[in-house]
Every structure is written in structure tokens, then in C-alpha cells.
Amino acid sequence: MSGQTRYLNDLQTLVSLCKRRGFVFQSSEIYGGINACWDYGPLGVELKANVKKLWWKSMTKRQDIVGVDAAILMHPTVWKASGHVDGFSDPLVECKDCKSRFRVDHLKEAGKCNNCGKTSLSEPRMFNLMFKTFMGPVEDSAAVVYLRPETAQGIFVNFENVQVTARKKIPFGIAQIGKAFRNEITPGNFIFRTREFEQMEMQYFVKPGTDMEHFETWKAARKSYYESFGFRPENLRFHQHGEGELAHYARAAFDIEYKFPFGWQEIEGIHNRSDFDLTQHQKFSGKKIEYFDESSKEKFVPFVIETSAGCDRTLLATLSDAYREEVVPDEDTGKEDVRVVLGFHPELAPVKAAVLPLSKKPELQEISNRICAELSEDFVAQHDEAGSIGKRYRRQDEVGTPFCLTVDFQSLEDQCVTVRHRDTMKQSRVSMSGISTYIKEQLKNFRGEVWK
Ligand code: GAP
């Protein structure tokens, strides 16, 4: 029935759409693929760039937050100090029968192999998740370096460099986006748990004693952030870490969880890391890492409130939340039909506008190419001339393009184009001369049906 809407309830539907439309491909697919590594295609790379751009802006538009971009390879003692060499391990069991390996806490039934169902599992042994490699031409233990398992340490070791050069007073934060690597025992659920991924982390340095107040403020701010991009509120919640769940560095921790088709899972962690990291780096480097507070004349090691989001997980949540199937009239025939829409917030949409000439006649092509070139100066626009108009609208709906601009024969007379809106499917006639400004205004004021 017209108006009926169905949201995403199985991951495979999304995986297929992502492959079919060029969002995400299996890494090294022509060689049979490599487990838990994924490549972003033309639309995926635009979506990911938007996820990162919006996060970066939300942090660095504040006067009290600045950015860094630290190296992936760091001095190996960093990971000794941070606790990752000794503590960043998961309990691994192996099935003696089929040789599959699992994290103990990922077993669907205690003591039973997830793959063959037999009960011949080995005793758990701790497995360190850091990838090792060698620096320089000699492959011996003295040359071992790690691929960073979190971006945070690049911020901690640069605390003083940043504080002094940016002349920041506490409280202030340092933001960073970058790759992290974990040799996960049980990766899976598409881009949810992978071995190579990107993090968007911000460490906020505060005076000891004020840490819980800042923790609460960041917790609320980060949940509102997702809501501001239209994530359906019923798909977001907090999960508080209990005593046994807390990471080795954390004093308090909350996850922001998203309701994926495979259940509630973490997309971001907000952690009170106390002075754990800076104190450890003081100890292992032998260098003082202290802050001198001019007003109170006190010296102290700052406490850290961390907001740590996964870029790939945010992207997966964005896609999951945006996906909907709707029964609507077909725009070619008028008959009821199911359309697939990615109802992205326009700031996240990989393509903002598509220009569709009604026919391949040169006079229409000339206009539509000109409009597309003009729009492309400001945002990603696509030119699409293949198939009926209704089919082209559907193609753009499926990748979440907020606006389609149709150039028809009347355009030659009245110098106007038809603008069709993704969510309402309503159309309006707009003058070509002001089209770029019109789309920019529409994007700014956009309130699609799902985002109300
Ligand atoms: N610096 C703190 C830290 O790294 P975490 O909870 O281990 O904390 C933070 O990771 C975020 O990084 C997670 O909320 C998740 O979004 C992302 N993340 C962690 N492991 C991941 C993996 N294997 N694949 C994809 N994203 C991952």
C-alpha cells in the first residue's frame, strides 16, 4: 500500500547494495578476498569523507580543540607504556576438530564450536591483538614495531608539543583521525569489526577532580551529535561498562550503541582515562609531562576524557539507519511499486545532486553538462543520461541523492529545470540561472521526512 515503509532488518541486503552501487568492495576480491579487510568504492569514499569531515568540523570548530596527524608506526616502548604489549589480548579457543578459532566471549554457546558445534575446544589462551612488523632491513626482535591499535597514543605522546605550540590552557582537547589495526580473532559483520579500520578520537585534557563533570558533558554531546544527523532515536542508546568490562586504562566508560540488523553494538566509546596514559609515558620515557596552571600556580598531570568513534562503524550505522523501502507510485507508469531509498542527511549524502537530461539530443546535453559542471564546483554532482526518468530517479534514490534536476525541452524555452526532491518526490520548477544557489539553500534548510 502506498506510504508503507520497511527499514533494514538484514545485513546482507545492505552488503549487496554496497557492492552493486560502489560503496564497499571486498579487499583483493580478484584473489578470492582477504578476510576482514574492505575497500571503499567511488560512493563509499565520498560518504566516508563526509563522515570524517563532519566529525572533524564538530571538534575543531571549537577554540579549545586542535588537531594532529601522528605516524602509524611509533616507538615500540609507547606500547609497553600504554599497556598494550602486556594487556591488549583476547582469550582465544581453538576447535580441535575443525581447527576454527574464536574469542571465548564470541561463542554462541559456552564450550561449543560456532562452526561445527562440537565440544572439543582447547583451553583459552591469551592472544595479543597487535600486528607486528620489522623496522629496517633486519628482521630480529630488536627491530619489532607495531601497527598502532588505537590512534590515542599519538595524541598522548604529543601532549606537550601541542599544548606549548598551540598555547592551550586546560581544559583543551586534541583530535585525530587515522588508521588503526587489530588482529581480531573473530572479525565480521561486514565493516563492523575489521582488522584495518579508521578511528576518530579526541582526548580532552582536564584538571583532576573536574574529570567526571567533563565526562558527563562529553557523553551527552556525543549522543546528540548522532541525533543531529537524523539517526532514529530508537536506534541509539548508552551502555555503561561494568567493573569487569572496563579497559585497563579506564576509570569510567560508556559506549554509544547502535541497533544494527545483527543487534545492539558499540559505535563509540567515551572513557575517563584518568592520568593513566600521561603518567605511564612519564615513567617509561623519563620525561616530565606536567601542566602548570598559571592561575592557581599548581602543577599536575592532567586527566583525560576520551571520545573514540570508529569511522567505518559510523558509516555502517549511517547506511543502516538511512536504508528504507517504500511503496510509492512509479514515476514512469504511476503504478505502485517498491523503491529503495538511502535517506541520508544531505551533509552525509555522497552525491548532492544529479542532472538528468530528458533526451540525448545535443541541445539538452549541452545545458545539462553546463549545469552539472557548475554544481560540481561546490559539491559532488552526477550527470546521468541512461534509461527512463523514473528509472534514473530510482537509481539516485538508492544512493541517497537529495535532489534530481531534469532538463527537458521546455527548459529551452523557459530557462528552467525541474527539481525533484528525494524524500517527498515533489517537483518544482527552478530557474537555471540561480540553480546552484537554490540547491545550496535547499541543502542548508533540508528537512527530509525521516529527519523531522
Ligand atoms: N582509544 C580507545 C579505543 O580505541 P575502543 O573501544 O577499543 O577504544 C574505539 O575503540 C572505537 O573504535 C570503537 O567504538 C569502534 O567504533 C572502533 N573499533 C574498534 N575496533 C574496531 C574494529 N576491529 N573494527 C572496526 N572498528 C573498530
XYZ file of C-alpha atoms and ligand atoms in Angstrom:
479
model
C 0.000 0.000 0.000
C 1.252 3.492 -0.835
C 3.196 5.049 2.012
C 4.219 1.735 3.602
C 7.824 1.813 4.829
C 10.183 -1.000 5.798
C 13.562 -0.385 7.416
C 16.658 -2.544 7.175
C 16.390 -5.857 9.003
C 19.124 -7.959 7.429
C 22.743 -7.059 6.849
C 23.030 -8.986 3.573
C 20.630 -6.580 1.815
C 22.973 -3.725 2.678
C 26.132 -5.646 1.749
C 24.637 -6.349 -1.708
C 23.610 -2.726 -2.216
C 27.074 -1.535 -1.170
C 28.743 -3.806 -3.714
C 26.210 -3.183 -6.504
C 26.350 0.591 -6.222
C 30.073 1.011 -5.456
C 30.122 1.841 -1.756
C 32.219 -1.055 -0.420
C 34.098 -3.958 -2.042
C 35.868 -6.945 -0.545
C 39.616 -6.228 -0.441
C 41.674 -8.120 -3.081
C 38.466 -9.663 -4.416
C 40.031 -10.970 -7.661
C 42.336 -13.142 -5.497
C 39.454 -14.525 -3.502
C 39.475 -11.676 -0.974
C 41.287 -11.213 2.329
C 39.327 -11.708 5.499
C 38.123 -8.639 7.414
C 39.592 -6.033 5.054
C 37.378 -3.872 2.826
C 37.862 -1.270 0.096
C 35.681 1.800 -0.369
C 34.426 2.438 -3.903
C 33.529 5.754 -5.585
C 30.404 6.399 -3.475
C 31.871 4.870 -0.313
C 34.876 7.118 -0.425
C 32.630 10.221 -0.687
C 30.434 9.009 2.178
C 33.481 8.255 4.327
C 34.996 11.662 3.534
C 31.724 13.272 4.700
C 31.669 11.202 7.926
C 35.210 12.369 8.685
C 34.677 15.978 7.591
C 31.628 16.409 9.842
C 33.343 14.834 12.841
C 36.466 16.944 12.302
C 34.414 20.125 11.984
C 32.370 19.315 15.090
C 35.616 19.072 17.069
C 37.939 21.686 15.602
C 35.355 24.460 15.152
C 35.727 24.770 18.943
C 38.509 27.087 20.074
C 39.515 24.578 22.755
C 40.229 21.676 20.341
C 43.097 21.365 17.865
C 44.157 18.530 15.583
C 47.175 16.304 14.958
C 48.078 13.592 12.480
C 50.590 11.253 14.139
C 52.543 8.437 12.474
C 51.081 4.927 12.463
C 54.447 3.441 13.419
C 55.585 4.601 16.841
C 58.486 3.827 19.174
C 57.829 0.295 20.495
C 58.118 1.471 24.114
C 54.924 3.505 23.571
C 53.011 0.216 23.537
C 54.842 -1.088 26.599
C 53.901 2.110 28.453
C 50.309 2.127 27.238
C 49.780 -1.438 28.487
C 49.096 -2.863 25.030
C 52.115 -5.212 24.916
C 51.118 -6.906 28.156
C 47.377 -6.316 28.285
C 45.816 -5.901 24.846
C 44.816 -9.535 24.471
C 41.646 -11.522 23.983
C 41.037 -15.110 25.168
C 41.258 -17.449 22.163
C 39.980 -21.025 21.896
C 40.600 -23.435 19.036
C 38.301 -26.268 17.976
C 40.452 -29.429 17.962
C 38.089 -30.924 15.416
C 37.599 -28.321 12.651
C 40.504 -26.018 13.692
C 38.304 -22.871 13.757
C 39.361 -20.195 16.243
C 37.082 -17.984 18.313
C 37.150 -15.371 21.025
C 35.700 -17.044 24.125
C 33.188 -14.227 24.620
C 32.036 -14.603 20.990
C 30.986 -18.259 21.410
C 27.267 -18.576 20.709
C 27.007 -21.446 23.247
C 29.555 -21.899 26.032
C 32.013 -24.723 25.293
C 30.673 -25.355 21.757
C 32.383 -24.577 18.455
C 30.451 -21.907 16.473
C 31.445 -23.647 13.243
C 30.923 -27.397 13.757
C 29.036 -27.425 17.065
C 31.453 -29.939 18.663
C 32.616 -29.517 22.226
C 36.288 -30.246 21.605
C 37.532 -26.713 22.320
C 41.056 -26.051 23.627
C 41.721 -24.244 26.892
C 41.587 -20.444 26.318
C 44.957 -18.761 25.745
C 45.569 -15.023 25.631
C 46.203 -13.709 22.120
C 47.707 -10.231 21.624
C 45.791 -8.215 19.032
C 48.637 -6.002 17.849
C 50.114 -6.557 14.384
C 53.902 -6.763 14.457
C 56.328 -5.821 11.717
C 60.035 -5.000 11.442
C 61.632 -1.614 11.006
C 64.715 -1.518 8.776
C 66.362 -4.394 6.894
C 66.999 -6.718 9.875
C 64.163 -8.996 10.949
C 65.070 -9.651 14.584
C 63.362 -8.948 17.870
C 65.223 -5.636 18.311
C 63.586 -4.326 15.117
C 59.981 -5.170 16.055
C 57.477 -2.324 15.709
C 53.683 -2.434 15.910
C 50.920 -1.099 13.712
C 49.043 1.154 16.148
C 45.929 -0.499 17.625
C 44.475 2.921 18.575
C 45.224 6.473 17.460
C 45.071 7.811 21.031
C 48.737 7.181 21.885
C 49.880 9.533 19.101
C 47.990 12.241 20.973
C 49.328 11.406 24.439
C 52.988 11.422 23.372
C 52.427 14.795 21.672
C 50.620 16.368 24.627
C 53.386 18.809 25.477
C 54.279 19.653 21.844
C 50.677 20.614 21.164
C 49.977 22.366 24.446
C 53.051 24.572 24.111
C 52.870 25.331 20.367
C 49.116 25.932 20.275
C 49.321 27.804 23.638
C 46.335 25.929 25.017
C 45.125 26.205 28.572
C 43.429 23.331 30.322
C 40.744 22.204 29.654
C 41.550 21.625 25.981
C 41.382 18.760 23.509
C 43.383 17.175 20.686
C 41.564 15.484 17.815
C 42.867 12.959 15.320
C 41.533 10.762 12.519
C 43.582 7.826 11.316
C 44.021 4.154 10.634
C 44.281 1.588 13.415
C 44.958 -2.142 13.150
C 43.858 -5.059 15.314
C 44.415 -8.713 14.595
C 40.846 -9.518 15.666
C 40.182 -13.199 16.398
C 36.573 -13.071 15.264
C 36.101 -10.211 12.836
C 32.846 -9.972 10.946
C 29.535 -8.320 10.228
C 30.862 -6.607 7.104
C 32.748 -3.397 8.017
C 31.689 -3.595 11.679
C 34.699 -5.498 13.047
C 37.690 -5.462 10.718
C 41.445 -5.817 11.086
C 42.224 -2.454 9.478
C 39.902 0.442 10.302
C 39.814 4.162 10.966
C 39.252 5.874 14.269
C 38.133 9.432 15.031
C 39.444 10.145 18.505
C 39.548 13.201 20.722
C 41.411 13.421 24.024
C 40.221 16.203 26.302
C 42.756 17.177 28.999
C 41.226 18.394 32.242
C 42.162 19.251 35.799
C 41.952 16.236 38.158
C 38.756 16.465 40.172
C 36.809 18.014 37.284
C 37.009 14.832 35.191
C 33.576 13.346 35.927
C 31.860 16.641 35.139
C 33.594 16.774 31.715
C 32.853 13.081 31.195
C 29.113 13.701 31.593
C 29.215 16.715 29.260
C 31.006 14.754 26.506
C 28.703 11.770 26.923
C 25.632 13.911 26.238
C 27.337 15.888 23.451
C 28.361 12.785 21.551
C 24.906 11.193 21.620
C 23.329 14.454 20.437
C 25.865 14.500 17.607
C 24.418 11.324 16.072
C 20.873 12.556 16.649
C 21.681 15.791 14.818
C 22.329 13.744 11.669
C 18.925 12.195 11.941
C 19.809 8.773 13.396
C 16.482 7.409 14.565
C 16.484 7.879 18.396
C 15.132 4.347 18.965
C 18.345 3.008 17.365
C 20.716 4.761 19.781
C 21.438 4.031 23.432
C 24.165 4.155 26.072
C 25.768 1.084 27.559
C 27.715 1.543 30.793
C 30.789 -0.643 31.284
C 30.619 -2.664 34.491
C 33.686 -3.391 36.665
C 34.709 -6.478 34.674
C 34.300 -4.780 31.286
C 36.460 -1.704 31.872
C 39.614 -1.447 29.724
C 42.919 -1.423 31.599
C 43.149 2.390 31.351
C 39.539 3.328 32.140
C 38.056 4.744 35.319
C 34.589 5.039 33.800
C 33.287 4.152 30.347
C 30.076 4.382 28.369
C 29.531 3.091 24.861
C 27.144 4.699 22.417
C 25.447 1.704 20.858
C 23.558 1.469 17.590
C 20.860 -1.102 16.846
C 22.312 -2.850 13.783
C 20.403 -5.625 11.976
C 22.653 -8.014 13.989
C 21.823 -6.379 17.333
C 22.959 -3.562 19.625
C 26.670 -2.857 19.192
C 29.177 -0.153 20.113
C 29.912 2.627 17.631
C 31.750 4.962 20.009
C 33.321 4.786 23.458
C 33.503 7.663 25.937
C 36.179 6.951 28.507
C 37.563 8.587 31.605
C 41.223 7.517 31.215
C 42.316 9.409 34.376
C 46.047 10.310 34.297
C 46.902 6.711 33.369
C 48.469 7.325 29.950
C 50.409 10.510 30.680
C 51.758 9.023 33.925
C 52.827 5.854 32.132
C 54.598 7.851 29.399
C 56.355 9.907 32.098
C 57.539 6.719 33.712
C 58.720 4.957 30.551
C 60.254 7.985 28.784
C 61.806 9.519 31.890
C 60.437 12.937 30.764
C 58.141 15.060 32.914
C 54.682 15.518 31.390
C 53.012 18.092 33.602
C 50.830 21.109 33.185
C 51.426 24.343 35.073
C 48.218 26.164 35.877
C 49.065 29.905 35.881
C 46.008 30.977 37.830
C 46.329 28.535 40.745
C 50.141 28.126 40.444
C 49.654 24.368 40.606
C 51.477 21.661 38.649
C 49.609 18.499 37.781
C 49.325 15.597 35.342
C 46.037 16.212 33.508
C 43.204 13.693 33.449
C 41.833 12.654 30.060
C 38.288 12.283 28.814
C 38.340 10.415 25.531
C 35.699 10.203 22.810
C 36.628 7.362 20.471
C 34.480 6.707 17.408
C 35.030 4.193 14.630
C 34.763 5.796 11.218
C 33.774 2.545 9.475
C 31.227 1.711 12.172
C 29.721 5.198 11.967
C 29.491 4.694 8.221
C 27.796 1.301 8.668
C 25.347 2.812 11.162
C 24.704 5.716 8.752
C 23.901 3.298 5.932
C 21.766 1.039 8.153
C 19.790 3.960 9.529
C 19.277 5.570 6.124
C 18.040 2.416 4.353
C 14.312 2.164 3.728
C 11.957 0.507 1.281
C 8.782 2.397 0.453
C 5.683 1.650 -1.544
C 5.193 4.668 -3.823
C 3.851 5.324 -7.320
C 6.347 4.551 -10.084
C 7.284 7.880 -11.671
C 7.151 6.414 -15.206
C 3.891 4.443 -15.023
C 2.069 5.787 -11.958
C 1.636 2.189 -10.697
C 2.512 1.367 -7.074
C 5.997 -0.001 -6.684
C 8.686 -0.520 -4.031
C 11.554 1.939 -4.079
C 14.784 1.631 -2.092
C 15.965 4.910 -0.592
C 19.072 5.818 1.372
C 17.564 8.744 3.257
C 20.908 10.268 4.257
C 21.100 13.628 5.924
C 22.216 15.800 2.966
C 25.547 16.632 4.592
C 26.339 12.915 4.582
C 24.932 12.108 1.136
C 27.809 11.151 -1.197
C 26.155 12.828 -4.197
C 24.181 16.011 -3.528
C 22.531 16.468 -6.929
C 22.069 14.550 -10.182
C 21.446 16.262 -13.502
C 19.200 14.288 -15.866
C 18.669 15.442 -19.465
C 15.343 14.100 -20.727
C 16.881 13.066 -24.051
C 20.304 12.624 -25.610
C 19.656 15.500 -28.031
C 22.747 17.797 -28.143
C 20.814 20.930 -27.141
C 19.684 19.295 -23.854
C 23.072 17.653 -23.254
C 24.800 20.987 -23.607
C 22.604 22.566 -20.903
C 22.772 19.612 -18.527
C 26.568 19.324 -18.841
C 26.877 23.033 -18.110
C 24.647 22.808 -15.008
C 26.498 19.722 -13.782
C 29.872 21.455 -14.182
C 28.573 24.498 -12.289
C 27.218 22.403 -9.399
C 30.435 20.346 -9.248
C 32.343 23.489 -8.244
C 30.541 23.369 -4.883
C 29.671 19.730 -4.236
C 29.545 16.257 -5.770
C 27.086 16.200 -8.677
C 26.434 13.416 -11.192
C 25.326 13.505 -14.808
C 23.034 10.600 -15.705
C 21.503 10.206 -19.137
C 20.722 6.468 -19.368
C 17.219 4.992 -19.086
C 13.773 6.429 -18.423
C 13.433 9.345 -15.997
C 11.621 7.134 -13.463
C 14.487 4.603 -13.521
C 17.043 7.349 -13.111
C 15.165 8.755 -10.093
C 15.173 5.279 -8.542
C 18.911 4.902 -9.190
C 19.582 8.167 -7.380
C 17.191 7.292 -4.518
C 19.118 4.084 -3.945
C 22.349 6.011 -3.362
C 20.639 8.768 -1.375
C 20.963 11.769 -3.731
C 18.761 14.506 -2.209
C 17.988 16.344 -5.486
C 17.481 15.387 -9.138
C 17.415 18.130 -11.767
C 15.649 17.298 -15.005
C 16.448 19.236 -18.146
C 13.583 18.934 -20.690
C 12.533 20.585 -23.941
C 10.625 23.246 -22.040
C 13.982 24.206 -20.487
C 14.988 25.538 -23.903
C 12.020 27.924 -23.776
C 11.744 28.968 -20.126
C 15.383 28.501 -18.987
C 14.132 26.432 -16.001
C 14.739 22.877 -14.785
C 12.527 20.529 -12.749
C 13.915 19.830 -9.282
C 12.677 16.557 -7.792
C 13.120 16.034 -4.041
C 14.257 12.591 -2.868
C 12.060 12.176 0.222
C 8.806 13.837 -0.804
C 9.231 13.077 -4.552
C 7.685 16.511 -5.066
C 8.801 18.585 -8.021
C 9.328 22.293 -8.531
C 10.386 24.408 -11.492
C 13.512 26.477 -10.834
C 15.373 28.987 -12.985
C 18.701 27.690 -14.354
C 20.470 30.942 -13.634
C 20.071 30.563 -9.865
C 20.205 26.770 -9.674
C 23.445 26.444 -7.731
C 22.284 28.933 -5.086
C 18.885 27.207 -4.930
C 20.450 23.771 -4.255
C 22.823 25.231 -1.670
C 19.883 26.879 0.122
C 17.857 23.660 -0.050
C 20.740 21.637 1.384
C 21.074 24.116 4.223
C 17.364 24.105 5.046
C 16.827 20.450 4.251
C 14.282 18.665 6.372
C 13.554 15.360 4.687
C 10.613 13.368 6.029
C 12.747 10.938 8.038
C 14.745 13.702 9.655
C 11.822 15.645 11.138
N 41.276 4.693 22.272
C 40.221 3.925 22.801
C 39.787 2.847 21.934
O 40.429 2.538 20.953
P 37.904 1.044 21.620
O 36.579 0.956 22.314
O 38.788 -0.139 21.646
O 38.622 2.296 22.328
C 37.019 2.725 19.841
O 37.682 1.515 20.130
C 36.160 2.598 18.608
O 36.951 2.117 17.516
C 35.015 1.590 18.752
O 33.885 2.182 19.337
C 34.770 1.213 17.311
O 33.897 2.155 16.713
C 36.138 1.314 16.670
N 36.730 -0.034 16.542
C 37.412 -0.724 17.474
N 37.794 -1.925 16.995
C 37.349 -1.994 15.723
C 37.421 -2.989 14.685
N 38.076 -4.132 14.846
N 36.822 -2.722 13.505
C 36.174 -1.545 13.286
N 36.087 -0.583 14.219
C 36.656 -0.782 15.431
